[in-house]
Short mmCIF file of N, CA and C in Angstrom, two decimals:
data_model
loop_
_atom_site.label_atom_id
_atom_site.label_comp_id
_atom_site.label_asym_id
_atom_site.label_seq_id
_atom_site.Cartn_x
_atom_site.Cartn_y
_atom_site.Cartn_z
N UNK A 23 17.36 -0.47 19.24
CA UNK A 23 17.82 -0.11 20.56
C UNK A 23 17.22 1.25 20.92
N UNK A 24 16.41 1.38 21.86
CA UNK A 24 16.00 2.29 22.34
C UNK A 24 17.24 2.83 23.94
N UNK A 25 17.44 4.33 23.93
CA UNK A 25 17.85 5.11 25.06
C UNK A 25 17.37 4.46 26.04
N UNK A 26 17.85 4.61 27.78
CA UNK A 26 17.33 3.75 28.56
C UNK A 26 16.05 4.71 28.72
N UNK A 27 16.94 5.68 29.00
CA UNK A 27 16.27 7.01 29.49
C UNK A 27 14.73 7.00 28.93
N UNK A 28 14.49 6.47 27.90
CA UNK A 28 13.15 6.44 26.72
C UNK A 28 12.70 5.63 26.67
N UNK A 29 12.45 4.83 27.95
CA UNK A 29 12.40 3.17 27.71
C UNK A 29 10.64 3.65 28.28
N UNK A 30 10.14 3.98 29.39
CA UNK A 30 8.92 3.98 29.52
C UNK A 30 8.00 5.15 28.40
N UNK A 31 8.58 6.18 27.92
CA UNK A 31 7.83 6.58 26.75
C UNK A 31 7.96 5.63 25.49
N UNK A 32 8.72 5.15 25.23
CA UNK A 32 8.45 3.95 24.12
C UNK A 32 7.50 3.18 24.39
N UNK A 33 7.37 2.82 25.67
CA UNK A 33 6.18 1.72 25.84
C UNK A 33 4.82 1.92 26.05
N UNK A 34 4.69 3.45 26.50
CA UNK A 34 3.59 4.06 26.16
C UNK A 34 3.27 4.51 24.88
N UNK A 35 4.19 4.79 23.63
CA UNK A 35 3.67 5.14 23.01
C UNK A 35 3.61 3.74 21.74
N UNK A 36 4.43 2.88 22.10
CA UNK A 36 3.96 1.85 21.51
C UNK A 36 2.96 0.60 21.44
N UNK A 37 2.64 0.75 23.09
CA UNK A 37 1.39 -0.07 23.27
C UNK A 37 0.29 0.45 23.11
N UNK A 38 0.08 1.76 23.09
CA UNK A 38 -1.20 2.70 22.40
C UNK A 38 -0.93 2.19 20.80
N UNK A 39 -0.03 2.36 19.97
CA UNK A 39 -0.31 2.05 18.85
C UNK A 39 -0.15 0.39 18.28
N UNK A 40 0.00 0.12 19.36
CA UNK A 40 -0.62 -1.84 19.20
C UNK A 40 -1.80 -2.10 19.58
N UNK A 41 -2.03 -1.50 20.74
CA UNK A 41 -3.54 -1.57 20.75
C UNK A 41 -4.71 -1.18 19.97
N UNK A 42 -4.55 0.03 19.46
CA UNK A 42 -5.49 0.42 18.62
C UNK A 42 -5.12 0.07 17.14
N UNK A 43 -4.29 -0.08 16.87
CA UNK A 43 -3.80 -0.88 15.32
C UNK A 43 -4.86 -2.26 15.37
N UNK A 44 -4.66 -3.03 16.38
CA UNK A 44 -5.66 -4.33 16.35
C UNK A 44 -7.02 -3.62 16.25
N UNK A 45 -7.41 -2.39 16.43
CA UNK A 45 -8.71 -2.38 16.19
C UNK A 45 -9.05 -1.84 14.99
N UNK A 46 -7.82 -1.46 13.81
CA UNK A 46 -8.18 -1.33 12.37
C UNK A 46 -8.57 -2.89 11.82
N UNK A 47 -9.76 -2.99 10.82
CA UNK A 47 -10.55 -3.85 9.96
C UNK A 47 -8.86 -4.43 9.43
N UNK A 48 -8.07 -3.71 8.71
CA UNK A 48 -7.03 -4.31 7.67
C UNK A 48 -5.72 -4.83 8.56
N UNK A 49 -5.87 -4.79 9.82
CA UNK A 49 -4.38 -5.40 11.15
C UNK A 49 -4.91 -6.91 11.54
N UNK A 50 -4.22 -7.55 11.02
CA UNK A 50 -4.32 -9.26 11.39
C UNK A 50 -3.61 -9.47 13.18
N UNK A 51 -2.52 -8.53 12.95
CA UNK A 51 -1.75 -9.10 13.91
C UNK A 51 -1.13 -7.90 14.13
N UNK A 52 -0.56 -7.74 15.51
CA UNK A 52 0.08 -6.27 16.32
C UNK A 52 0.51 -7.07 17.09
N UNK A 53 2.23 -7.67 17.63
CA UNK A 53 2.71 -7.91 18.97
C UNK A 53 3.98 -7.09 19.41
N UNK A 54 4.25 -6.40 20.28
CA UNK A 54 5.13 -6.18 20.84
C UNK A 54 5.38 -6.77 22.08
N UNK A 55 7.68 -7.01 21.64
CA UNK A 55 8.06 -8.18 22.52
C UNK A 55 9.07 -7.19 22.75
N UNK A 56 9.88 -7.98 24.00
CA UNK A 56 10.97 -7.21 24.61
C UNK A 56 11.79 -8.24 24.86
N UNK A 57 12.59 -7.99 24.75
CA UNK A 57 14.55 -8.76 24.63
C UNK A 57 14.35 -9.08 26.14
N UNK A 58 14.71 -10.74 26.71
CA UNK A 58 14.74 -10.84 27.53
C UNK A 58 16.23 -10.58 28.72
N UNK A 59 17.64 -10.53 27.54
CA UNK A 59 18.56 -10.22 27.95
C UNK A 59 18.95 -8.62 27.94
N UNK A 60 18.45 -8.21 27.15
CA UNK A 60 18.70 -6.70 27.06
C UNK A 60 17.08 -5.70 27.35
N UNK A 61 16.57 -5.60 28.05
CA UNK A 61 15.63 -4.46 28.46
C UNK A 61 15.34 -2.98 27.56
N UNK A 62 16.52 -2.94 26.64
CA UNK A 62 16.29 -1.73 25.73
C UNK A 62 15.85 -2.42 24.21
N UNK A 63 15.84 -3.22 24.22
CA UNK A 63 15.91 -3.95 22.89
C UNK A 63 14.45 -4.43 22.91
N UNK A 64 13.66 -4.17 21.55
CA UNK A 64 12.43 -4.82 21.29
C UNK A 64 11.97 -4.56 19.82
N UNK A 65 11.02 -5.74 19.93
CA UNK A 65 10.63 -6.45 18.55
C UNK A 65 8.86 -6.14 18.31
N UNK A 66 8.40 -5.55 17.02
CA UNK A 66 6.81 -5.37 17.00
C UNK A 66 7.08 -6.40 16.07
N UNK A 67 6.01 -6.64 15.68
CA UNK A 67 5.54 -7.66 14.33
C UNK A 67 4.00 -7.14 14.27
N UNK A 68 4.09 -6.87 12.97
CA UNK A 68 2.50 -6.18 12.77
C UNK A 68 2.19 -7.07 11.42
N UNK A 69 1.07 -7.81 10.76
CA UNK A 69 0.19 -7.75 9.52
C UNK A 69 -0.81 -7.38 9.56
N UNK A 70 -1.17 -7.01 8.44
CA UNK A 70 -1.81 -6.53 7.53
C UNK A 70 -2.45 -6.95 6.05
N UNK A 71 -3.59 -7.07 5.77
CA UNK A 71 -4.06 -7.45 5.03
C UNK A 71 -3.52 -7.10 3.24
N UNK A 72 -3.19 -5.99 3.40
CA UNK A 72 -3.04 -5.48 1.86
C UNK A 72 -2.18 -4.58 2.11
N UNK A 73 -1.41 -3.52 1.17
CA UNK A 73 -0.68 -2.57 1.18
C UNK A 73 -1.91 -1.72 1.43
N UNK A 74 -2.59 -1.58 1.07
CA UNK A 74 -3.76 -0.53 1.34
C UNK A 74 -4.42 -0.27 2.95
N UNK A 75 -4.60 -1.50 3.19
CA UNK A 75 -4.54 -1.51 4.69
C UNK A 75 -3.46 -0.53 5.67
N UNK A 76 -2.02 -1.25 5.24
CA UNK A 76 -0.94 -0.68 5.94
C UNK A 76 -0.96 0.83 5.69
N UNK A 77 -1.09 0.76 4.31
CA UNK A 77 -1.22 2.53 4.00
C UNK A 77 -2.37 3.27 5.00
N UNK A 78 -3.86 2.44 5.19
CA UNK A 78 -4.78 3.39 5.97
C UNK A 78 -4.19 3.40 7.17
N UNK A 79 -3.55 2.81 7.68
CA UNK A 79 -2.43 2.23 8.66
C UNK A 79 -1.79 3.60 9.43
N UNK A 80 -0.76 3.88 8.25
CA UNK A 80 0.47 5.16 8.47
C UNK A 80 -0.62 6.46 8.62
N UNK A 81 -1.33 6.43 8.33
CA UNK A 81 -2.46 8.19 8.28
C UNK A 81 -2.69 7.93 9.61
N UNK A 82 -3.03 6.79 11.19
CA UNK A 82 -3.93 7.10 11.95
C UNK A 82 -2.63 7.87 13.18
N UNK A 83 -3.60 8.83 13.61
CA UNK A 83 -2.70 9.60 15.09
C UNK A 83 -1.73 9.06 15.54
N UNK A 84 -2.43 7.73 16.19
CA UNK A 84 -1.14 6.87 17.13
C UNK A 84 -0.15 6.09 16.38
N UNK A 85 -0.04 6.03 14.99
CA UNK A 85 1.09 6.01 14.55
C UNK A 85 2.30 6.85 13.84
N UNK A 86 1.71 8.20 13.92
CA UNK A 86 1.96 9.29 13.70
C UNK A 86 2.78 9.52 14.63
N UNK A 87 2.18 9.46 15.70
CA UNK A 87 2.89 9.63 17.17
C UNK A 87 3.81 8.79 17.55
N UNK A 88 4.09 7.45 16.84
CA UNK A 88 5.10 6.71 17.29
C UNK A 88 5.92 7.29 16.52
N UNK A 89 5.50 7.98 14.80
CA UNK A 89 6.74 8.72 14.06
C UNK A 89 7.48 9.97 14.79
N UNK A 90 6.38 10.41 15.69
CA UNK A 90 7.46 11.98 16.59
C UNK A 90 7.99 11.66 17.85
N UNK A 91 7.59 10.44 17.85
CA UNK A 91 8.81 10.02 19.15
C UNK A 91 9.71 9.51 18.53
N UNK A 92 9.80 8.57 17.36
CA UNK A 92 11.00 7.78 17.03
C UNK A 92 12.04 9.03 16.37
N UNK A 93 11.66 10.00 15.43
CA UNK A 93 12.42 11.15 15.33
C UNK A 93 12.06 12.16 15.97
N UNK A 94 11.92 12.81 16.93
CA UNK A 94 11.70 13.37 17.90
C UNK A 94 13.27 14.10 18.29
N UNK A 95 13.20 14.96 19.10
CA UNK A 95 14.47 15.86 19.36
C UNK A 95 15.83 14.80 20.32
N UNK A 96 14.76 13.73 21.33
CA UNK A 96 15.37 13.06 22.29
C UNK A 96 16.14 12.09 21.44
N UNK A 97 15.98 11.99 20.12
CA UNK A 97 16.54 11.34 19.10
C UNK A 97 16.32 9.46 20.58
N UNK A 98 15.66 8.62 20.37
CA UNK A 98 15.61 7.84 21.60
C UNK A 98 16.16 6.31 20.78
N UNK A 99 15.65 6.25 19.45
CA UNK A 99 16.20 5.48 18.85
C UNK A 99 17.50 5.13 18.33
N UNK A 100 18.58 4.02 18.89
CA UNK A 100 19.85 4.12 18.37
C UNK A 100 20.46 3.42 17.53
N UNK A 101 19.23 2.36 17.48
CA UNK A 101 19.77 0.80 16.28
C UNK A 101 18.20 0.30 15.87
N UNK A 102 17.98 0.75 14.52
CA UNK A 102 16.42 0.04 14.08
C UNK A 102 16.84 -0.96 12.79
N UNK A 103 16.34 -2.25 12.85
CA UNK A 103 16.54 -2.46 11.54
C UNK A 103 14.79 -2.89 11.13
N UNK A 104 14.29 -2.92 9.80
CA UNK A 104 13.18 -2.86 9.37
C UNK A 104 13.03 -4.18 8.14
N UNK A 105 11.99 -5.17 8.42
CA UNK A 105 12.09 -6.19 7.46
C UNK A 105 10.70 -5.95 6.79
N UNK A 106 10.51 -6.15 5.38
CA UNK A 106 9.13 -5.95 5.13
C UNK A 106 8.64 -7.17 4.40
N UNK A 107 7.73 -8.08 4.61
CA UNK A 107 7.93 -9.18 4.28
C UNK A 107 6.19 -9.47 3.53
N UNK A 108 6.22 -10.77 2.73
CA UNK A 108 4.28 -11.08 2.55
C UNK A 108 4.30 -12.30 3.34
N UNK A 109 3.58 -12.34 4.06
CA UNK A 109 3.19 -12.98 5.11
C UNK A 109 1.90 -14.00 4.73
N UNK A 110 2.90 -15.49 4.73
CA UNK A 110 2.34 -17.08 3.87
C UNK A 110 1.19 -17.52 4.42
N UNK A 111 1.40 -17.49 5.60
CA UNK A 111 0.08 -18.23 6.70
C UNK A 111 0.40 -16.91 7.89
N UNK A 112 -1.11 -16.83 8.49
CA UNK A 112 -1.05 -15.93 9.91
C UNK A 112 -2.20 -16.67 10.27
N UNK A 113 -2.09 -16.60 11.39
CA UNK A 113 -3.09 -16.82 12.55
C UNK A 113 -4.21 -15.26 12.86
N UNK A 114 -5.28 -14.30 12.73
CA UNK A 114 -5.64 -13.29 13.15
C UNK A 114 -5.62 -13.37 14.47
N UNK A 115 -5.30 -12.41 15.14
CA UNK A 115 -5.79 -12.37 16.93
C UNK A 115 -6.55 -13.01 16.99
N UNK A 116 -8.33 -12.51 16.27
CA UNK A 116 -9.66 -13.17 16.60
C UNK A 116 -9.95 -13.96 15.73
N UNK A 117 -9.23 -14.50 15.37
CA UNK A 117 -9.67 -15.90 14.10
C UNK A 117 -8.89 -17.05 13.83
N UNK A 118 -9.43 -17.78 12.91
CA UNK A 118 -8.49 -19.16 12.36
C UNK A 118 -7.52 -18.59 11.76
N UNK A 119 -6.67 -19.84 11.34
CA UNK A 119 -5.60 -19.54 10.71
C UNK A 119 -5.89 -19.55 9.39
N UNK A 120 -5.26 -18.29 8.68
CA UNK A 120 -5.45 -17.71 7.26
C UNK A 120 -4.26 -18.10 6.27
N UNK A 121 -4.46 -18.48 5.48
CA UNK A 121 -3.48 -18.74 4.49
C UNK A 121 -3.45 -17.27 3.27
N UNK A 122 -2.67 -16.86 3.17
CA UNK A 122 -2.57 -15.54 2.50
C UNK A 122 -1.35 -15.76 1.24
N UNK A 123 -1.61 -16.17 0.54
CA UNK A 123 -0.03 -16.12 0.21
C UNK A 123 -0.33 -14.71 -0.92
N UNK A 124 0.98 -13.86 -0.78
CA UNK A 124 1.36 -12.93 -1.38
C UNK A 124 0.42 -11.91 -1.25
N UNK A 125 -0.58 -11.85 -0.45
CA UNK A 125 -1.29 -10.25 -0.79
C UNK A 125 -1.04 -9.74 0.83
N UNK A 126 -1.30 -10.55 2.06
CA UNK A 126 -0.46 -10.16 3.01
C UNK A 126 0.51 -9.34 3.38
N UNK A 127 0.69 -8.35 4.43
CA UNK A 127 2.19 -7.87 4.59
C UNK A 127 2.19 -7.98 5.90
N UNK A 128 3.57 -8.36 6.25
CA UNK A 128 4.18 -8.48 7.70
C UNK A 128 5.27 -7.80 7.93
N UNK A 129 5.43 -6.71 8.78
CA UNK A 129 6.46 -6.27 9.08
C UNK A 129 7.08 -6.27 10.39
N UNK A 130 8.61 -6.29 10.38
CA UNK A 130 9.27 -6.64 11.89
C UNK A 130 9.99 -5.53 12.37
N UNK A 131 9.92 -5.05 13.52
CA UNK A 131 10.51 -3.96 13.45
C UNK A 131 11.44 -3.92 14.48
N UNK A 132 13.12 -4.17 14.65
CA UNK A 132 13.54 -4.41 15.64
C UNK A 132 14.67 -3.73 16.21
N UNK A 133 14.20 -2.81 17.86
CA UNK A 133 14.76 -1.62 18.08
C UNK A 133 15.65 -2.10 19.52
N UNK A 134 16.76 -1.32 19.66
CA UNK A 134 16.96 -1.05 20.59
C UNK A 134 17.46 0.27 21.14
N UNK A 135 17.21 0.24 22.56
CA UNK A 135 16.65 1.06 23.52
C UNK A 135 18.19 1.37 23.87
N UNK A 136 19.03 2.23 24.54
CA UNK A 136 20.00 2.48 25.57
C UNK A 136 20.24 3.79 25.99
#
């Protein structure tokens, strides 16, 4: 659950780091979704090829920057829960469907806004 108040800086600073996440070599997949009944509420789903990936992952700017907004002073985040999962089969944005079992990671990340 994101603050309402924080609802268009969340989406700026989260569609900068979906967008450019798809352009790391080790990101299969980057979507951010939004709760169709609740407007503060939303869902990323990101994979990743390897833990190593995700790790070159956490070092780049724009996810750095989603870390100083999510703890940030406006405190904007009020309900996160975090699933970390290996991810069996994915589809890549730009490719066939991949069968991965166990070296994959998929994570869900699901916030809301108020």
């Amino acid at each position: 659950v994101i603050k309402e108040e924080c609802v268009e800086e969340f989406l700026e600073v989260m569609m900068t780091n979906a967008a450019r996440s798809q352009e790391e070599p080790g990101c299969l997949h980057f979507e951010v979704m939004r709760d169709k009944a609740d407007p503060c509420k939303f869902i990323s789903y990101e994979v990743f090829t390897s833990q190593e990936a995700m790790d070159i992952h956490k070092e780049k700017a724009y996810v750095k920057a989603w870390g100083a907004f999510q703890y940030g002073d406006k405190k904007p985040v009020l309900e996160k829960r975090l699933l970390k999962t290996s991810a069996i089969e994915c589809q890549a944005a730009t490719g066939p469907t991949q069968k991965r079992r166990g070296e994959a990671l998929a994570v869900v990340l699901q916030l809301r806004i108020k």
